[in-house]
Short mmCIF file of C-alpha atoms in Angstrom, two decimals:
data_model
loop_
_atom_site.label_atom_id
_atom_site.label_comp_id
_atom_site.label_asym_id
_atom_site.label_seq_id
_atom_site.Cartn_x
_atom_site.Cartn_y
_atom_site.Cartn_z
CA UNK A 1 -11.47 -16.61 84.31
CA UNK A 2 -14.89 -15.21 85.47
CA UNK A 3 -16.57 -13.05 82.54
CA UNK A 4 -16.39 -9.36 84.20
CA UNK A 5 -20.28 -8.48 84.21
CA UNK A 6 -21.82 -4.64 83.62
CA UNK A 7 -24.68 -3.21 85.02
CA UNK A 8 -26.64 -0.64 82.98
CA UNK A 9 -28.81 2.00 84.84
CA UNK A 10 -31.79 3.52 83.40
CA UNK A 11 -31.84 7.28 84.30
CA UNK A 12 -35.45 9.04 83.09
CA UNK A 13 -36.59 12.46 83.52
CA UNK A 14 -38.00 12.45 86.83
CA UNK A 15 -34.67 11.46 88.70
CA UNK A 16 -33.98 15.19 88.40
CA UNK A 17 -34.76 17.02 91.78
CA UNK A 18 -38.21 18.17 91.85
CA UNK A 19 -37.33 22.02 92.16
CA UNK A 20 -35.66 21.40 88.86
CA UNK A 21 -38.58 20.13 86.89
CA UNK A 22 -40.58 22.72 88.43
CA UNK A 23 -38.16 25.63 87.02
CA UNK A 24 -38.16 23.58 83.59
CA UNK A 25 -42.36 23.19 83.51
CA UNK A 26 -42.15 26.62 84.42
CA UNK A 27 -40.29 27.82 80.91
CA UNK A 28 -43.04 25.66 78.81
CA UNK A 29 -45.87 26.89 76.95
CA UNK A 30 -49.30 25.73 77.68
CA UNK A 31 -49.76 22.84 75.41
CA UNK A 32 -46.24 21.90 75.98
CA UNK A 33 -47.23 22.02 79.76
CA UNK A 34 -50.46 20.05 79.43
CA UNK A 35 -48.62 17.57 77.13
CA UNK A 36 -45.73 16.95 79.60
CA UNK A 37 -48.72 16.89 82.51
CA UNK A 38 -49.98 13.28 80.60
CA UNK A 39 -46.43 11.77 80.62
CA UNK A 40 -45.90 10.52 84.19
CA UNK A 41 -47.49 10.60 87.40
CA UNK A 42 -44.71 12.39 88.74
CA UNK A 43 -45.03 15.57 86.15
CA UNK A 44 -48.47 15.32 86.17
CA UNK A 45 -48.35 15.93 90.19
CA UNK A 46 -45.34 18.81 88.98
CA UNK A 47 -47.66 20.50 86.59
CA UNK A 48 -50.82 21.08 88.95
CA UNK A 49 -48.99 23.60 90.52
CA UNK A 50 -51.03 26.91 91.11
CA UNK A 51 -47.59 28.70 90.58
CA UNK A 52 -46.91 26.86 87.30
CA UNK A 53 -50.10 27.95 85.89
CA UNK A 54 -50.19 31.48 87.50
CA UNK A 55 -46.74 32.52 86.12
CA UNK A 56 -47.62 30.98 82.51
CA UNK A 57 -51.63 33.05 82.62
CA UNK A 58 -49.42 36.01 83.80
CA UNK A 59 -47.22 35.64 80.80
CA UNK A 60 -49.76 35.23 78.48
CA UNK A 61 -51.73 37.92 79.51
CA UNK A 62 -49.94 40.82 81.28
CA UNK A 63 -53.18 42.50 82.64
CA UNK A 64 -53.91 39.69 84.92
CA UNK A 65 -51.55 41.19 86.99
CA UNK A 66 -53.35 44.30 87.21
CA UNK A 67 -55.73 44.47 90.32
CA UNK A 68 -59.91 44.84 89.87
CA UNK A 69 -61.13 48.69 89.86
CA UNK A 70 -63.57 48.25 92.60
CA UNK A 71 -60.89 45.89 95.12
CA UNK A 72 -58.82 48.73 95.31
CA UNK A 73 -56.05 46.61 94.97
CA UNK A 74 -56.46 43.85 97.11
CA UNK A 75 -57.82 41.16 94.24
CA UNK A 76 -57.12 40.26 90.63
CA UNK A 77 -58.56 38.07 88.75
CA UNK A 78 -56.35 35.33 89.56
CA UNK A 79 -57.29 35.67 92.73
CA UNK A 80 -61.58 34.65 91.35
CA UNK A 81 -60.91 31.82 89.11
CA UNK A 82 -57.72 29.46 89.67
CA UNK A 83 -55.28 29.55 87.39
CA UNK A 84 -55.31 26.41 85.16
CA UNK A 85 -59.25 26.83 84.62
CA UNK A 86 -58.44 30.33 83.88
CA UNK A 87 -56.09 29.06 81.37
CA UNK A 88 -57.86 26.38 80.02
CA UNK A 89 -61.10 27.98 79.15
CA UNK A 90 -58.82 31.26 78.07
CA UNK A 91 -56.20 30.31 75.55
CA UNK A 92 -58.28 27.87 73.26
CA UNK A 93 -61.26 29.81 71.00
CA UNK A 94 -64.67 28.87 71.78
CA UNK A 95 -66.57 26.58 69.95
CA UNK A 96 -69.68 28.18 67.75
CA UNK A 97 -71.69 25.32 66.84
CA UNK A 98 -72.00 24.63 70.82
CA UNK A 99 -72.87 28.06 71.87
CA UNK A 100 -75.44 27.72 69.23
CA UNK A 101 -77.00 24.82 70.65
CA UNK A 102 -77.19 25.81 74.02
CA UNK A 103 -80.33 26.05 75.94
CA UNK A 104 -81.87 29.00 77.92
CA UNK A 105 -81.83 27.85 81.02
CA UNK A 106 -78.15 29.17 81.98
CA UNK A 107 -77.44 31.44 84.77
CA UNK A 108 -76.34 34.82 83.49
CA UNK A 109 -73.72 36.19 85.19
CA UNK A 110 -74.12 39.43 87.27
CA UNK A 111 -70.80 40.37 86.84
CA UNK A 112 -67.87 40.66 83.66
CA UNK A 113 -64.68 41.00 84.38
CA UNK A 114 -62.40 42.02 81.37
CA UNK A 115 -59.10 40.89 81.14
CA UNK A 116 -58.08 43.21 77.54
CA UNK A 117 -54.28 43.33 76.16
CA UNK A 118 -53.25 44.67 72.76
CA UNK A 119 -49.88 43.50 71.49
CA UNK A 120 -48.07 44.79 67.86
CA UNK A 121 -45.13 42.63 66.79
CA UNK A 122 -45.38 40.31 69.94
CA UNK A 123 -44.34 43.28 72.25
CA UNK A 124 -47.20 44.61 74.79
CA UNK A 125 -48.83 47.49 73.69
CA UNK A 126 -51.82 47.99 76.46
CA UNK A 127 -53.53 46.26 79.29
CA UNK A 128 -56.67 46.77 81.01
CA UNK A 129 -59.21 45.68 83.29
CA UNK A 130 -62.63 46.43 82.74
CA UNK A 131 -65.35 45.91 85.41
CA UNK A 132 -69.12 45.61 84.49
CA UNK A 133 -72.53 45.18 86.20
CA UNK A 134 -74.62 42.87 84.33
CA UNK A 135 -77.59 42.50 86.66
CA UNK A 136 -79.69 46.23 86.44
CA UNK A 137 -82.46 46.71 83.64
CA UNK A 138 -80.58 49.21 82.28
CA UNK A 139 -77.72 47.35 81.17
CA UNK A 140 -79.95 44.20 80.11
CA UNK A 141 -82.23 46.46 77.67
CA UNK A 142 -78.92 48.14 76.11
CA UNK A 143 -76.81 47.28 73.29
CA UNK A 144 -74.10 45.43 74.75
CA UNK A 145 -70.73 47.36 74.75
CA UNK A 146 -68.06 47.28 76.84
CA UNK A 147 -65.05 50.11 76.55
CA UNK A 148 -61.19 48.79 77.53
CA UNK A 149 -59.83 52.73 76.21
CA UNK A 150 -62.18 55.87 75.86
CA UNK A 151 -60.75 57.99 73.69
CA UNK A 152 -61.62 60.77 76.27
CA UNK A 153 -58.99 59.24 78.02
CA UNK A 154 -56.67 57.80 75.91
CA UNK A 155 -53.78 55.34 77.59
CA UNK A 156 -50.17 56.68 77.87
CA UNK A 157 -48.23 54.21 75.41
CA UNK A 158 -44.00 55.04 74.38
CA UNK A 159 -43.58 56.68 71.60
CA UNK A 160 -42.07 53.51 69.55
CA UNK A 161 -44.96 51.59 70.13
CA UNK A 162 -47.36 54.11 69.31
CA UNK A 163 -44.96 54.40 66.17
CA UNK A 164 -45.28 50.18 65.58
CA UNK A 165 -48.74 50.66 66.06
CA UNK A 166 -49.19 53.11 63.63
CA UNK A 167 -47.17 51.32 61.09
CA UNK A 168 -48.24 48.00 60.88
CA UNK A 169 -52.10 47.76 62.49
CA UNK A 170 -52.09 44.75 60.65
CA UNK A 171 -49.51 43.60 62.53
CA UNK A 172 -51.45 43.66 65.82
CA UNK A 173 -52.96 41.48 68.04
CA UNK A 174 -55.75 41.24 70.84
CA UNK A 175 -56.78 39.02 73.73
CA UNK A 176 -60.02 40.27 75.17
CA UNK A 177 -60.87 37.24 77.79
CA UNK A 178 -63.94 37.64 79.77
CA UNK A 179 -64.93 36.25 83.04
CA UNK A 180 -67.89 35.78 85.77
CA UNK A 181 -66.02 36.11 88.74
CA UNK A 182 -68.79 34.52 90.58
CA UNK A 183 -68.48 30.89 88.37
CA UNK A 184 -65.38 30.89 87.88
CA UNK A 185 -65.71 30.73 84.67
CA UNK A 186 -64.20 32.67 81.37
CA UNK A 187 -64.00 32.85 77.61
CA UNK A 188 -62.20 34.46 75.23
CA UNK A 189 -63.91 37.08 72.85
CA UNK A 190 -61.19 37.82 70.03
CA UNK A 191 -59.79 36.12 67.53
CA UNK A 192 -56.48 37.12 68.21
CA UNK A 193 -55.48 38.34 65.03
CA UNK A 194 -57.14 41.21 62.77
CA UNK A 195 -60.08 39.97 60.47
CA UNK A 196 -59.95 43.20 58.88
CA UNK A 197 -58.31 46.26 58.85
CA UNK A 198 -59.65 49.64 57.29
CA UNK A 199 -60.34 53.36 57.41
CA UNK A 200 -63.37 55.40 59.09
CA UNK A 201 -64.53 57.24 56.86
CA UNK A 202 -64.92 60.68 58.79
CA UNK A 203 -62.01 60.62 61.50
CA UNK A 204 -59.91 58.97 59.11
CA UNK A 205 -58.18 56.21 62.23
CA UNK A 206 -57.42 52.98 61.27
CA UNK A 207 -59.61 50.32 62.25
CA UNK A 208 -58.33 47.23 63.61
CA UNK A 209 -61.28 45.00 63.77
CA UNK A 210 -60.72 41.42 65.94
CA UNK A 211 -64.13 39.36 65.43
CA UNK A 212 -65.12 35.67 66.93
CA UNK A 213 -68.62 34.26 66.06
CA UNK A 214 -70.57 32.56 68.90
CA UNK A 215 -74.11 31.84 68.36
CA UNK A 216 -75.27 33.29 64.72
CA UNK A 217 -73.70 36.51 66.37
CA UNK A 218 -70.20 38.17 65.84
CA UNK A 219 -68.57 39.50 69.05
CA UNK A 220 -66.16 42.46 67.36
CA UNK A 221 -63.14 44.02 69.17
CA UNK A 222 -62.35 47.21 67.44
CA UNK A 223 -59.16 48.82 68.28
CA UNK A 224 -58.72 52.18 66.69
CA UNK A 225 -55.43 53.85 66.11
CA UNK A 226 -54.76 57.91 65.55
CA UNK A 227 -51.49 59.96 64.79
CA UNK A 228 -50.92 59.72 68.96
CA UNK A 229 -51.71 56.55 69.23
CA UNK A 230 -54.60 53.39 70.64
CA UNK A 231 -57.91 56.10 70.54
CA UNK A 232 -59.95 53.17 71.63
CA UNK A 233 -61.08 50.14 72.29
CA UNK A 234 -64.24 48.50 72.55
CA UNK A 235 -66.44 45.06 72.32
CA UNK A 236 -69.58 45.05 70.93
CA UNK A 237 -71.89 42.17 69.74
CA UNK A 238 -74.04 42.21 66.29
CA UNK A 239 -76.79 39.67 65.05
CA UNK A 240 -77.08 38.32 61.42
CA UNK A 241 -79.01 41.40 60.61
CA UNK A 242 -76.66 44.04 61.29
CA UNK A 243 -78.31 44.89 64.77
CA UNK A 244 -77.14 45.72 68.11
CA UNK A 245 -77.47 42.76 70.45
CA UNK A 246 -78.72 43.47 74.15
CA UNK A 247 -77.28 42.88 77.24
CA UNK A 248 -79.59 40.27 78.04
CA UNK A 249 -78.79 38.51 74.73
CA UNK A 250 -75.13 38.59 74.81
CA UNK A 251 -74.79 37.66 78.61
CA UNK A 252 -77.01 34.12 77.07
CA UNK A 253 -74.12 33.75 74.49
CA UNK A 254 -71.12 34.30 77.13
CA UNK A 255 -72.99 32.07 79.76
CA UNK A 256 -73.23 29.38 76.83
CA UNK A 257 -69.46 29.87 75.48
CA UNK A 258 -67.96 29.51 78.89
CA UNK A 259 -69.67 26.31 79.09
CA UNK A 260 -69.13 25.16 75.73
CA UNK A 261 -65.78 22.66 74.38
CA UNK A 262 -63.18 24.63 73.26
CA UNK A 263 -60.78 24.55 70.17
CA UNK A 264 -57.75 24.69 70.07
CA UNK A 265 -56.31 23.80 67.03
CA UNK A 266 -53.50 25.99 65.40
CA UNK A 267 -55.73 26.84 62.58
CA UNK A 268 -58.26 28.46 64.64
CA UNK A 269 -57.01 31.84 64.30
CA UNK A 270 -57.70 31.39 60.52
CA UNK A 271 -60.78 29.71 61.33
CA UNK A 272 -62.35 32.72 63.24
CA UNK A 273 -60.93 34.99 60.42
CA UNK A 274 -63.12 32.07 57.77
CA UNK A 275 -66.31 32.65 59.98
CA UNK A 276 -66.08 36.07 60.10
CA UNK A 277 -66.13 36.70 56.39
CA UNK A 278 -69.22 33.76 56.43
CA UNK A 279 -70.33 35.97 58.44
CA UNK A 280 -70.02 39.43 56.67
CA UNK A 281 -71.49 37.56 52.80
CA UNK A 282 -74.63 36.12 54.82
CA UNK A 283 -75.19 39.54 56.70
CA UNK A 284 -74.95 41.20 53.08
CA UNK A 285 -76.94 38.91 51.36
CA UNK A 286 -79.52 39.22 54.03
CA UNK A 287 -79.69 42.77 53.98
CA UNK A 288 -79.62 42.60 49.41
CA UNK A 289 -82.73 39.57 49.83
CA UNK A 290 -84.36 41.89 52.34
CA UNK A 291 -83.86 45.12 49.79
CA UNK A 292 -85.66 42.91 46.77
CA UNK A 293 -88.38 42.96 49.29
CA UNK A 294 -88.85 45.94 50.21
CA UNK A 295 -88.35 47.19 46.53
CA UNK A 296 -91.20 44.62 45.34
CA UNK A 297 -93.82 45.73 48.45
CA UNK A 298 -93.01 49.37 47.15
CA UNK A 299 -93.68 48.18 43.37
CA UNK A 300 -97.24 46.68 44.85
CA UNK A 301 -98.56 49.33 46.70
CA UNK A 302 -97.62 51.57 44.08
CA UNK A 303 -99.80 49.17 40.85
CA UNK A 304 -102.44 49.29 43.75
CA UNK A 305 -102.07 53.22 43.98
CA UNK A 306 -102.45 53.55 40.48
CA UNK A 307 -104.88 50.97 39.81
CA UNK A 308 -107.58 52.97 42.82
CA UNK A 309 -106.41 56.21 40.82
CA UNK A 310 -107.36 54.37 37.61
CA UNK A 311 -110.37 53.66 38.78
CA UNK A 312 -111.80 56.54 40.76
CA UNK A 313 -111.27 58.53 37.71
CA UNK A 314 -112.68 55.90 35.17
CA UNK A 315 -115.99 55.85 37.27
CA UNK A 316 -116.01 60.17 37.59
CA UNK A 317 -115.54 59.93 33.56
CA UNK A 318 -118.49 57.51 33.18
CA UNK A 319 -120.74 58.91 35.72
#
């Protein structure tokens, strides 16, 4: 009697239908996505989809979907920079010791586009986009600031979130991703998570400060929250001295940063949070080394006062 054989066979993964995988890539995150892209041919080819990556940059950050002030609603930023490079230079957090190192022979862009949401809890809070010239004198020679909310105009948010907001600033989180359009190119600015959250000292809001630093300088995303709610939000760069950096000056560190390797480690949000305090004891113990200084010129000029006093009325005594 003949032995009755069996045949065994191997199903994998990609003998589901194609639209399938698609609606599955479509539900991961972005490392999930980028890890599944490495595991076959076939997903790899599945995960290059522009859709794949538009619907996960739209998830992540709701004010891509929001068209560009000056298109008049006929572009977005998706619609500048594809959406996997968006992604990919996006999500991770910049690398500082590379934006250090980079030369000055970058172009600057002539254009930032910013891409800004604020989130408490993991629930949207705001989104904007922010459009601004980089090219005229005026802008290069100026402190570099860029506005998301004037308080002049502050946003119309529900009153729960402006409630959640109020309640837990700490809480609260911030994307502000910045891109030259005209590269293709982006970066983002905020470390996601507060680095510190306190008082001002005349309006009394609560400061909700979001800080990354690129180049010796700290970028710093300050959302500030009243009674009715977000008041403002702004970016503004600072140097190891305390000062205002320029236009010209912080266009060299965004150039470099979008260029740069990018990290993106889990830890990096605590990372940022590390540098930033590095950050704030160097600044402070510049500014105490540069007091002692000041105090001992002060001490000098004064023994020289004295000692040309001394003397001019030693020689009237002896005359």
């Amino acid at each position: 009697m003949a032995a009755a054989t069996t045949t065994t066979t191997m199903i994998t993964i990609e003998d589901l239908p194609a639209d399938v995988l698609g609606c599955a890539l479509r539900r991961l995150d972005g490392r999930s996505l980028a890890a599944a892209s490495c595991a076959t041919s076939g997903l790899r080819a599945l995960a290059a989809d522009p859709d794949t990556w538009r619907a996960l940059c739209l998830a992540q950050w709701p004010s891509l979907a929001l068209p560009l002030p000056s298109a008049h609603g006929r572009r977005r930023i998706l619609d500048t920079i594809p959406p996997r490079r968006l992604f990919a230079d996006a999500f991770p957090f910049p690398s500082s010791a590379d934006a250090a190192a980079a030369g000055g022979e970058l172009r600057l862009p002539g254009e930032l586009v910013s891409a800004v949401d604020v989130y408490c809890r993991g629930a949207p809070l705001l989104s904007r986009v922010v459009e601004t010239p980089a090219s005229s004198p005026w802008f290069l020679g100026s402190p570099f600031r860029i506005e998301a909310v004037d308080r002049k105009r502050p946003p119309a948010t529900s009153p729960e979130a402006t409630a959640t907001a109020a309640a837990a600033p700490s809480e609260m989180e911030l994307s502000w991703v910045i891109a030259d359009p005209a590269r293709g190119r982006a970066v983002n600015v905020s470390s996601r998570r507060p680095v510190a959250v306190d008082r001002h000292w005349y309006t009394g809001e609560t400061l909700v400060r979001f800080a990354v630093v690129l180049g010796g300088c700290k970028f710093e995303a300050t959302v500030a929250c009243a009674d009715a709610g977000v008041a403002e939000v702004s970016l503004a760069v600072e140097d190891a001295d305390g000062a205002a950096v320029g236009g010209e000056g912080a266009l060299r560190l965004l150039a470099a940063a979008m260029e740069a390797p990018r990290n993106g480690a889990e830890g990096e949000p605590e990372e940022a949070k590390r540098r930033y305090r590095e950050f704030v004891r160097r600044k402070k113990g510049r500014k105490e080394s540069k007091a002692r200084r000041e105090a001992l010129v002060d001490l000098c000029c004064s023994a020289a006062s004295a000692a040309v006093v001394l003397t001019c009325l030693a020689a009237v005594a002896l005359r």
